[in-house]
Amino acid sequence: MANKIETLHFRSDAFSCDFKRELSYDILGRDILNCAENHASKRGFGFSDLLKANHSWVLSRLSIEMKVMPPIYSNYHIDTWIESVYRMFTNRNFCIKNDAGEVYGYARSIWAMIDNTTRQPLDLMSIYGEEFQQWLGPEIPCEMEPHSRLRPLVDVEPVSTIEAKYSDLDCNGHFNSIKYISHILDLFSKDFYTEHRIRRAELAYVAEAYYGDELSFFVKEQEPLLYQVEIRKHFSRDGKGETIARGLVGFV
Amino acid sequence: MANKIETLHFRSDAFSCDFKRELSYDILGRDILNCAENHASKRGFGFSDLLKANHSWVLSRLSIEMKVMPPIYSNYHIDTWIESVYRMFTNRNFCIKNDAGEVYGYARSIWAMIDNTTRQPLDLMSIYGEEFQQWLGPEIPCEMEPHSRLRPLVDVEPVSTIEAKYSDLDCNGHFNSIKYISHILDLFSKDFYTEHRIRRAELAYVAEAYYGDELSFFVKEQEPLLYQVEIRKHFSRDGKGETIARGLVGFV
């Protein structure tokens, strides 16, 4: 089973923490995605490997559920493995632990593979179906809820609008998947974070955003401490804009 | 000499890189500060150690000069040591290297120590003067220019204004030292980064900013590809606001 899991090791140093003296959510998010890439590249299907065939991984869903955030000056370890593979998607899970092996939290992600020229999704089963079988770990526990069903928000006005800047871009020149989460978390006040902590954050990536795009953020309280969020590109009062991502942030 | 130097090891994974497929500047900055804290805490004068005496380190200057940024998927290693100590300041340097020991770049920093209650600077020589002697490494090479003299900008209008958000805060609830650099780098366009790379970035931290503060950014071209920057709090057309930081960004 160890062979199915790949682990990377991190430390929540002072400058990696938020004002609550806990690991910053965006750093955790970035570490999680780097773990995904590390697991894949060690097995021959990382970004660089796929590039040879003019293919890319595209992150479709990411959900993170933390019981406790790593406190300042502590080690944390992220396991990742592939739960399952289907024709159009593969499910990759994560477990975040402390030195004693106690679980801080889990994460789930869904990835599709596209052809870089046509930007069309590829049939994972026909390309990697056979090879992936040896890596599948559906029996490895991922004790968090599945991804939520995320419905479009209607009749809402943007609470914030930003322009995509240099530091928002990832290594492909797209808006960085984790930076969406950062901007969403920035919609809540410092006082709110003093009272509450993030229990769960999830995002469905619908379309890409690029440098200079104007992104509007929408929030709706679904139930107490559970917020639906949506990010739209080029929203105007006349039109609805194009949905870039939909998500859910839950606090306790 | 090895005893004076402390080294931490990092990797520029895919999600830690910018659109040029090089390590993101803000991640490098954060790593550098985490190295400072790691070196200090291993020698008994880290943040936690100082807290027992109700003291804190305050970053006064940070200058980073990179010949090459670590490319995507590469290891990088950051050495740090104390160059010198004076009554009010101590100079800490950094060297960023690849696996072969070749130098990517250097950084210089200046730190003061304050009393947490009075917020007044403390006399480093009387507190740590003796103890620091064994750690001083003025002979260790730091082949970059000293900190520049940074003059106040006059007759300039802000090019950008932001409000300090949750993700801008550090573990003390102050505006994160590295986030200032991120916001400054975001003043330049993607096209500009396609043509040029950052040769040197430096900042003098003048006053603290807090959650909700409105920060205005000023830029002036000092000579071709060398930009003076200034960040002011609560700037308005009537007043000049309070200077939070001054800096310089040089490109090639």
Coordinates of C-alpha atoms in Angstrom, one line a residue:
Chain A
M1 CA 0.0 0.0 0.0
A2 CA 2.9 2.3 0.8
N3 CA 3.7 2.3 -2.9
K4 CA 0.4 3.8 -3.8
I5 CA 1.0 6.7 -1.4
E6 CA 3.5 9.5 -1.8
T7 CA 4.3 11.8 1.2
L8 CA 5.9 15.3 1.3
H9 CA 7.0 17.0 4.5
F10 CA 6.5 20.6 5.4
R11 CA 6.9 23.0 8.3
S12 CA 4.6 25.9 9.3
D13 CA 7.3 28.4 10.0
A14 CA 6.5 31.9 11.3
F15 CA 6.2 33.5 7.9
S16 CA 4.0 30.8 6.6
C17 CA 1.3 31.5 9.2
D18 CA -1.7 33.8 9.4
F19 CA -2.6 36.2 12.2
K20 CA -4.1 33.2 14.2
R21 CA -0.6 31.7 14.2
E22 CA -1.7 28.8 12.1
L23 CA -0.6 27.7 8.7
S24 CA -1.9 29.9 6.0
Y25 CA -4.7 28.3 3.9
D26 CA -3.1 29.3 0.6
I27 CA 0.2 27.7 1.6
L28 CA -1.6 24.5 2.5
G29 CA -3.4 24.6 -0.8
R30 CA -0.2 25.1 -2.8
D31 CA 1.5 22.3 -0.8
I32 CA -1.4 20.0 -1.6
L33 CA -1.2 20.6 -5.4
N34 CA 2.6 20.3 -5.3
C35 CA 2.1 16.9 -3.6
A36 CA -0.3 15.8 -6.4
E37 CA 2.3 16.7 -9.0
N38 CA 5.1 15.0 -7.1
H39 CA 3.1 11.8 -6.8
A40 CA 2.2 11.8 -10.5
S41 CA 5.7 12.7 -11.8
K42 CA 7.3 9.9 -9.7
R43 CA 5.0 7.5 -11.5
G44 CA 5.6 8.8 -15.0
F45 CA 2.4 10.9 -15.4
G46 CA 3.4 14.4 -14.1
F47 CA 3.0 17.6 -16.1
S48 CA 6.4 17.1 -17.8
D49 CA 5.6 13.6 -18.8
L50 CA 2.2 14.5 -20.2
L51 CA 3.7 17.4 -22.1
K52 CA 5.6 15.0 -24.3
A53 CA 2.2 13.8 -25.6
N54 CA 0.9 17.4 -25.7
H55 CA -1.5 16.7 -22.9
S56 CA -2.1 18.5 -19.6
W57 CA -3.8 17.8 -16.3
V58 CA -6.6 20.2 -15.5
L59 CA -7.9 20.6 -11.9
S60 CA -11.6 20.3 -11.9
R61 CA -12.5 20.2 -8.2
L62 CA -10.6 20.8 -4.9
S63 CA -12.2 20.3 -1.4
I64 CA -10.2 20.7 1.8
E65 CA -11.6 19.8 5.2
M66 CA -9.4 20.6 8.2
K67 CA -10.2 19.5 11.8
V68 CA -7.2 21.5 13.0
M69 CA -4.8 23.7 11.1
P70 CA -1.1 23.0 11.7
P71 CA -0.1 25.5 14.4
I72 CA 2.9 27.8 14.0
Y73 CA 6.4 26.0 14.2
S74 CA 5.1 22.5 13.6
N75 CA 5.8 19.9 11.0
Y76 CA 3.0 18.6 8.8
H77 CA 3.1 15.8 6.3
I78 CA 0.8 15.4 3.3
D79 CA 0.0 11.9 1.9
T80 CA -1.6 11.7 -1.5
W81 CA -2.9 8.8 -3.6
I82 CA -5.4 8.1 -6.4
E83 CA -8.7 6.8 -5.3
S84 CA -10.2 6.0 -8.6
V85 CA -10.1 6.6 -12.4
Y86 CA -13.0 7.0 -14.8
R87 CA -13.2 7.9 -18.5
M88 CA -13.1 11.6 -18.0
F89 CA -11.8 12.1 -14.5
T90 CA -9.5 10.8 -11.8
N91 CA -10.1 11.3 -8.1
R92 CA -7.0 12.1 -6.0
N93 CA -7.1 12.3 -2.2
F94 CA -4.9 13.8 0.4
C95 CA -4.3 13.3 4.2
I96 CA -2.6 16.0 6.2
K97 CA -1.0 14.7 9.5
N98 CA 1.2 15.8 12.3
D99 CA 4.5 14.2 13.5
A100 CA 2.5 11.6 15.6
G101 CA 0.5 10.6 12.6
E102 CA -2.7 12.3 13.9
V103 CA -4.9 13.7 11.2
Y104 CA -5.2 17.5 10.7
G105 CA -7.5 17.0 7.8
Y106 CA -8.2 15.6 4.4
A107 CA -8.6 16.9 0.8
R108 CA -10.2 15.6 -2.3
S109 CA -9.5 16.6 -5.9
I110 CA -10.8 15.7 -9.3
W111 CA -8.6 16.1 -12.4
A112 CA -9.3 15.8 -16.1
M113 CA -6.7 15.4 -18.9
I114 CA -6.9 17.6 -22.0
D115 CA -5.2 17.9 -25.3
N116 CA -3.2 21.1 -25.3
T117 CA -4.0 22.0 -28.9
T118 CA -7.7 21.2 -29.0
R119 CA -8.3 21.9 -25.3
Q120 CA -10.7 19.0 -25.4
P121 CA -10.8 16.4 -22.6
L122 CA -9.2 13.0 -23.3
D123 CA -10.3 9.5 -22.4
L124 CA -8.3 8.7 -19.4
M125 CA -9.3 5.0 -19.4
S126 CA -7.9 4.4 -22.9
I127 CA -4.7 6.3 -22.2
Y128 CA -3.9 5.5 -18.6
G129 CA -6.6 3.0 -17.5
E130 CA -4.3 -0.1 -17.5
E131 CA -1.4 1.7 -16.0
F132 CA -3.4 3.4 -13.3
Q133 CA -4.8 0.2 -11.9
Q134 CA -1.6 -0.5 -9.8
W135 CA -1.8 2.9 -8.1
L136 CA -5.5 3.0 -7.2
G137 CA -6.2 3.0 -3.4
P138 CA -9.9 3.1 -2.9
E139 CA -9.4 1.3 0.4
I140 CA -7.2 4.1 1.8
P141 CA -9.4 6.2 4.2
C142 CA -10.3 9.7 3.3
E143 CA -12.7 10.6 6.1
M144 CA -14.3 13.7 4.7
E145 CA -17.5 14.4 2.9
P146 CA -17.6 14.0 -0.9
H147 CA -17.5 17.1 -3.1
S148 CA -20.8 19.1 -2.7
R149 CA -23.2 19.7 -5.5
L150 CA -22.7 23.4 -6.3
R151 CA -25.6 25.2 -7.8
P152 CA -25.2 28.5 -9.7
L153 CA -25.9 31.6 -7.7
V154 CA -28.8 33.7 -8.9
D155 CA -29.9 37.2 -8.0
V156 CA -26.7 38.2 -6.4
E157 CA -24.5 41.3 -6.7
P158 CA -20.7 41.1 -6.5
V159 CA -19.1 41.9 -3.1
S160 CA -15.7 42.5 -4.6
T161 CA -14.0 42.9 -8.0
I162 CA -10.4 42.4 -8.8
E163 CA -8.2 42.5 -11.8
A164 CA -5.9 39.5 -12.4
K165 CA -2.3 40.5 -11.7
Y166 CA 1.1 39.0 -12.2
S167 CA 1.2 37.3 -8.8
D168 CA -2.2 35.6 -9.5
L169 CA -0.8 33.6 -12.4
D170 CA 0.4 30.0 -12.3
C171 CA 3.2 28.4 -14.3
N172 CA 0.9 28.0 -17.3
G173 CA -0.1 31.7 -17.3
H174 CA -3.6 30.8 -16.0
F175 CA -5.1 32.3 -12.8
N176 CA -3.6 30.1 -10.0
S177 CA -6.1 27.6 -8.6
I178 CA -5.1 28.4 -5.1
K179 CA -5.2 32.2 -5.5
Y180 CA -9.0 31.9 -6.2
I181 CA -9.3 30.4 -2.7
S182 CA -7.1 33.2 -1.2
H183 CA -9.3 35.9 -2.8
I184 CA -12.4 34.1 -1.6
L185 CA -11.0 33.9 2.0
D186 CA -10.2 37.7 1.8
L187 CA -14.0 38.4 1.5
F188 CA -14.3 37.6 5.2
S189 CA -13.1 40.0 7.9
K190 CA -10.4 39.7 10.4
D191 CA -13.0 39.8 13.2
F192 CA -14.8 36.9 11.5
Y193 CA -11.6 34.8 11.5
T194 CA -11.1 35.7 15.2
E195 CA -14.4 34.1 16.0
H196 CA -14.4 31.3 13.5
R197 CA -12.1 28.9 11.7
I198 CA -12.4 27.4 8.3
R199 CA -13.9 24.0 8.5
R200 CA -14.2 23.3 4.8
A201 CA -13.4 25.0 1.5
E202 CA -14.2 23.7 -1.9
L203 CA -14.1 25.0 -5.4
A204 CA -15.3 23.7 -8.8
Y205 CA -13.1 25.2 -11.5
V206 CA -15.4 25.9 -14.5
A207 CA -13.3 28.0 -16.9
E208 CA -9.8 29.6 -17.0
A209 CA -9.1 33.2 -16.2
Y210 CA -6.1 35.1 -17.6
Y211 CA -3.9 38.2 -16.9
G212 CA -6.0 41.4 -16.9
D213 CA -9.3 39.6 -16.5
E214 CA -11.8 41.4 -14.2
L215 CA -13.1 38.9 -11.7
S216 CA -16.2 39.5 -9.6
F217 CA -16.9 37.6 -6.4
F218 CA -20.4 36.7 -5.2
V219 CA -21.2 35.3 -1.8
K220 CA -24.5 33.9 -0.4
E221 CA -25.1 32.5 3.0
Q222 CA -26.6 29.1 2.4
E223 CA -27.0 28.3 6.1
P224 CA -25.4 29.8 9.2
L225 CA -21.6 29.7 8.7
L226 CA -21.9 28.1 5.3
Y227 CA -21.3 30.3 2.3
Q228 CA -21.8 29.7 -1.4
V229 CA -19.3 31.6 -3.5
E230 CA -19.0 32.2 -7.2
I231 CA -16.4 34.0 -9.3
R232 CA -17.4 35.5 -12.7
K233 CA -15.3 37.1 -15.4
H234 CA -16.4 40.3 -17.0
F235 CA -19.5 40.6 -15.0
S236 CA -21.5 43.8 -15.7
R237 CA -24.9 45.0 -14.4
D238 CA -26.3 44.1 -17.9
G239 CA -24.9 40.6 -18.3
K240 CA -24.1 37.8 -15.9
G241 CA -20.6 37.4 -17.1
E242 CA -18.8 34.0 -17.5
T243 CA -18.6 31.7 -14.5
I244 CA -15.0 30.9 -13.6
A245 CA -15.4 29.0 -10.4
R246 CA -18.1 28.0 -7.9
G247 CA -17.4 27.1 -4.3
L248 CA -18.5 26.7 -0.7
V249 CA -16.8 27.8 2.5
G250 CA -17.9 26.5 5.8
F251 CA -16.8 27.8 9.2
V252 CA -17.2 26.7 12.8
Chain B
M1 CA 32.5 28.5 9.9
A2 CA 29.7 26.0 9.3
N3 CA 28.4 26.6 12.7
K4 CA 27.7 30.3 11.9
I5 CA 25.7 29.3 8.8
E6 CA 22.3 27.6 8.9
T7 CA 20.9 26.2 5.7
L8 CA 17.3 25.2 4.7
H9 CA 16.4 23.3 1.6
F10 CA 13.5 24.0 -0.8
R11 CA 12.1 22.9 -4.1
S12 CA 10.5 25.1 -6.8
D13 CA 7.6 22.8 -7.6
A14 CA 5.1 23.6 -10.3
F15 CA 2.6 25.4 -8.0
S16 CA 5.4 27.5 -6.5
C17 CA 6.3 29.1 -9.8
D18 CA 5.2 32.1 -11.8
F19 CA 4.1 32.2 -15.5
K20 CA 7.8 32.3 -16.5
R21 CA 8.2 28.9 -14.9
E22 CA 10.6 30.3 -12.3
L23 CA 10.2 30.3 -8.5
S24 CA 7.7 33.0 -7.4
Y25 CA 9.3 36.0 -5.8
D26 CA 7.0 36.0 -2.8
I27 CA 7.7 32.4 -2.1
L28 CA 11.5 33.1 -2.2
G29 CA 10.9 36.1 0.1
R30 CA 9.0 34.0 2.6
D31 CA 11.6 31.2 2.5
I32 CA 14.3 33.8 3.2
L33 CA 12.5 35.1 6.3
N34 CA 11.8 31.6 7.5
C35 CA 15.5 30.9 7.2
A36 CA 16.3 33.9 9.3
E37 CA 13.9 32.7 12.1
N38 CA 15.3 29.1 11.8
H39 CA 18.9 30.3 12.2
A40 CA 17.9 32.5 15.2
S41 CA 15.8 30.0 17.0
K42 CA 18.4 27.3 16.7
R43 CA 20.8 29.7 18.5
G44 CA 18.3 30.7 21.2
F45 CA 17.2 34.1 19.9
G46 CA 14.2 33.3 17.7
F47 CA 10.8 35.0 18.1
S48 CA 9.7 32.5 20.8
D49 CA 12.9 33.0 22.8
L50 CA 12.6 36.8 22.6
L51 CA 8.9 36.6 23.6
K52 CA 9.9 35.3 27.1
A53 CA 11.6 38.7 27.6
N54 CA 8.7 40.5 25.9
H55 CA 10.9 41.5 23.0
S56 CA 10.5 41.1 19.2
W57 CA 12.6 41.2 16.1
V58 CA 11.5 43.9 13.6
L59 CA 12.5 43.7 10.0
S60 CA 13.9 47.1 9.0
R61 CA 15.4 46.4 5.5
L62 CA 15.3 43.6 3.0
S63 CA 17.2 43.5 -0.3
I64 CA 17.3 40.6 -2.7
E65 CA 19.5 40.4 -5.7
M66 CA 19.1 37.4 -8.0
K67 CA 21.3 36.6 -10.9
V68 CA 19.1 33.7 -11.8
M69 CA 15.8 32.6 -10.3
P70 CA 15.5 28.9 -9.5
P71 CA 13.7 27.3 -12.5
I72 CA 10.7 25.1 -12.1
Y73 CA 11.3 21.6 -10.6
S74 CA 14.7 22.5 -9.1
N75 CA 16.1 22.3 -5.6
Y76 CA 17.4 25.5 -4.0
H77 CA 19.2 26.0 -0.7
I78 CA 19.3 29.1 1.4
D79 CA 22.3 29.8 3.7
T80 CA 21.9 32.5 6.3
W81 CA 24.3 34.1 8.8
I82 CA 24.8 37.3 10.8
E83 CA 27.3 39.6 9.3
S84 CA 27.5 42.2 12.1
V85 CA 25.7 43.6 15.2
Y86 CA 25.5 47.2 16.3
R87 CA 23.7 49.0 19.1
M88 CA 20.4 49.3 17.3
F89 CA 20.6 46.9 14.4
T90 CA 22.0 43.6 13.2
N91 CA 22.8 42.7 9.6
R92 CA 21.8 39.2 8.4
N93 CA 22.8 37.9 5.0
F94 CA 21.6 35.1 2.8
C95 CA 22.9 33.1 -0.1
I96 CA 20.6 31.2 -2.5
K97 CA 22.3 28.3 -4.3
N98 CA 21.5 25.3 -6.5
D99 CA 22.4 21.6 -5.9
A100 CA 25.9 22.2 -7.4
G101 CA 26.5 25.0 -5.0
E102 CA 26.3 27.6 -7.7
V103 CA 24.9 30.9 -6.5
Y104 CA 21.4 32.0 -7.7
G105 CA 21.6 35.2 -5.7
Y106 CA 22.1 36.9 -2.4
A107 CA 19.9 38.8 0.1
R108 CA 20.7 41.3 2.9
S109 CA 18.5 42.2 5.8
I110 CA 18.6 44.6 8.8
W111 CA 16.7 43.8 12.0
A112 CA 16.0 45.8 15.1
M113 CA 14.8 44.5 18.5
I114 CA 11.9 46.2 20.2
D115 CA 10.2 46.0 23.6
N116 CA 6.7 44.7 22.9
T117 CA 5.1 47.0 25.5
T118 CA 6.8 50.3 24.8
R119 CA 7.4 49.4 21.0
Q120 CA 10.8 51.2 21.6
P121 CA 14.0 49.8 20.1
L122 CA 16.4 48.0 22.4
D123 CA 20.2 48.2 22.8
L124 CA 21.2 45.0 21.0
M125 CA 24.8 45.3 22.2
S126 CA 23.9 45.3 25.9
I127 CA 21.4 42.4 25.5
Y128 CA 23.1 40.2 22.9
G129 CA 26.4 41.8 22.1
E130 CA 28.6 39.2 23.9
E131 CA 26.6 36.2 22.8
F132 CA 26.4 37.3 19.2
Q133 CA 30.2 37.5 18.8
Q134 CA 30.5 33.8 18.2
W135 CA 27.9 33.8 15.4
L136 CA 29.3 36.8 13.4
G137 CA 30.5 36.0 9.9
P138 CA 31.7 39.2 8.3
E139 CA 34.2 37.1 6.3
I140 CA 31.4 35.0 4.6
P141 CA 30.9 36.5 1.1
C142 CA 27.7 38.3 0.2
E143 CA 28.4 39.5 -3.3
M144 CA 25.7 42.0 -3.8
E145 CA 25.5 45.8 -3.4
P146 CA 24.7 47.2 0.0
H147 CA 21.2 48.5 0.8
S148 CA 20.5 51.6 -1.3
R149 CA 19.8 55.0 0.2
L150 CA 16.1 55.5 -0.4
R151 CA 14.8 59.0 -0.6
P152 CA 11.1 60.0 -0.1
L153 CA 9.2 60.3 -3.3
V154 CA 7.7 63.8 -4.0
D155 CA 5.1 65.0 -6.4
V156 CA 3.7 61.6 -7.3
E157 CA 0.2 60.3 -7.6
P158 CA -0.7 56.7 -6.5
V159 CA -0.8 54.1 -9.2
S160 CA -2.8 51.7 -7.2
T161 CA -4.7 51.5 -3.9
I162 CA -5.6 48.4 -1.9
E163 CA -7.2 47.6 1.4
A164 CA -5.3 45.3 3.7
K165 CA -7.1 42.0 3.8
Y166 CA -6.9 38.8 5.8
S167 CA -4.3 37.1 3.6
D168 CA -2.0 40.2 3.8
L169 CA -1.5 39.7 7.6
D170 CA 1.4 37.9 9.2
C171 CA 1.5 35.9 12.4
N172 CA 1.6 39.1 14.5
G173 CA -1.4 40.6 12.7
H174 CA 0.8 43.1 10.9
F175 CA 0.9 43.5 7.2
N176 CA 3.2 40.7 6.0
S177 CA 6.7 42.1 5.0
I178 CA 6.7 39.9 1.9
K179 CA 3.2 40.8 0.8
Y180 CA 4.4 44.4 0.3
I181 CA 6.8 43.1 -2.3
S182 CA 4.1 41.0 -4.0
H183 CA 1.8 44.0 -4.3
I184 CA 4.7 46.1 -5.6
L185 CA 5.6 43.5 -8.2
D186 CA 1.9 43.4 -9.2
L187 CA 2.3 47.1 -10.4
F188 CA 4.2 45.8 -13.4
S189 CA 2.4 44.1 -16.3
K190 CA 2.7 40.6 -17.6
D191 CA 4.2 41.9 -20.8
F192 CA 6.8 43.7 -18.8
Y193 CA 7.8 40.5 -17.1
T194 CA 7.9 38.7 -20.4
E195 CA 10.6 41.2 -21.5
H196 CA 12.4 41.7 -18.3
R197 CA 13.4 39.9 -15.1
I198 CA 13.8 41.3 -11.6
R199 CA 17.4 41.9 -10.9
R200 CA 17.0 43.4 -7.5
A201 CA 14.2 44.3 -5.1
E202 CA 14.6 46.1 -1.8
L203 CA 12.4 47.6 0.8
A204 CA 12.8 49.7 3.9
Y205 CA 10.1 49.1 6.4
V206 CA 9.2 52.4 8.0
A207 CA 5.9 51.8 9.9
E208 CA 3.4 49.0 10.4
A209 CA 0.2 48.6 8.5
Y210 CA -2.8 46.7 9.9
Y211 CA -6.0 45.0 8.7
G212 CA -8.3 47.4 6.9
D213 CA -5.7 50.0 6.2
E214 CA -5.9 51.6 2.9
L215 CA -2.5 51.5 1.2
S216 CA -1.5 53.5 -1.8
F217 CA 1.4 52.6 -4.1
F218 CA 3.7 55.2 -5.8
V219 CA 6.2 54.4 -8.5
K220 CA 8.8 56.6 -10.2
E221 CA 11.3 55.6 -12.8
Q222 CA 14.7 56.6 -11.4
E223 CA 16.6 55.5 -14.4
P224 CA 15.7 53.0 -17.2
L225 CA 14.5 49.8 -15.6
L226 CA 15.1 51.0 -12.1
Y227 CA 11.9 52.1 -10.2
Q228 CA 11.6 53.8 -6.9
V229 CA 8.5 52.7 -5.0
E230 CA 6.7 54.0 -1.9
I231 CA 3.7 52.7 0.1
R232 CA 1.6 55.1 2.1
K233 CA -1.2 54.6 4.4
H234 CA -4.4 56.7 4.3
F235 CA -3.1 58.8 1.5
S236 CA -5.6 61.4 0.2
R237 CA -5.3 64.2 -2.3
D238 CA -5.2 66.7 0.5
G239 CA -2.6 65.0 2.7
K240 CA 0.5 62.9 2.0
G241 CA -0.5 60.0 4.2
E242 CA 1.9 58.1 6.4
T243 CA 4.9 56.3 4.7
I244 CA 4.8 52.6 5.4
A245 CA 7.6 51.4 3.2
R246 CA 10.1 52.7 0.6
G247 CA 11.8 50.5 -2.0
L248 CA 13.5 50.1 -5.3
V249 CA 12.9 47.5 -8.0
G250 CA 15.5 47.0 -10.7
F251 CA 15.0 44.9 -13.9
V252 CA 17.2 43.7 -16.7

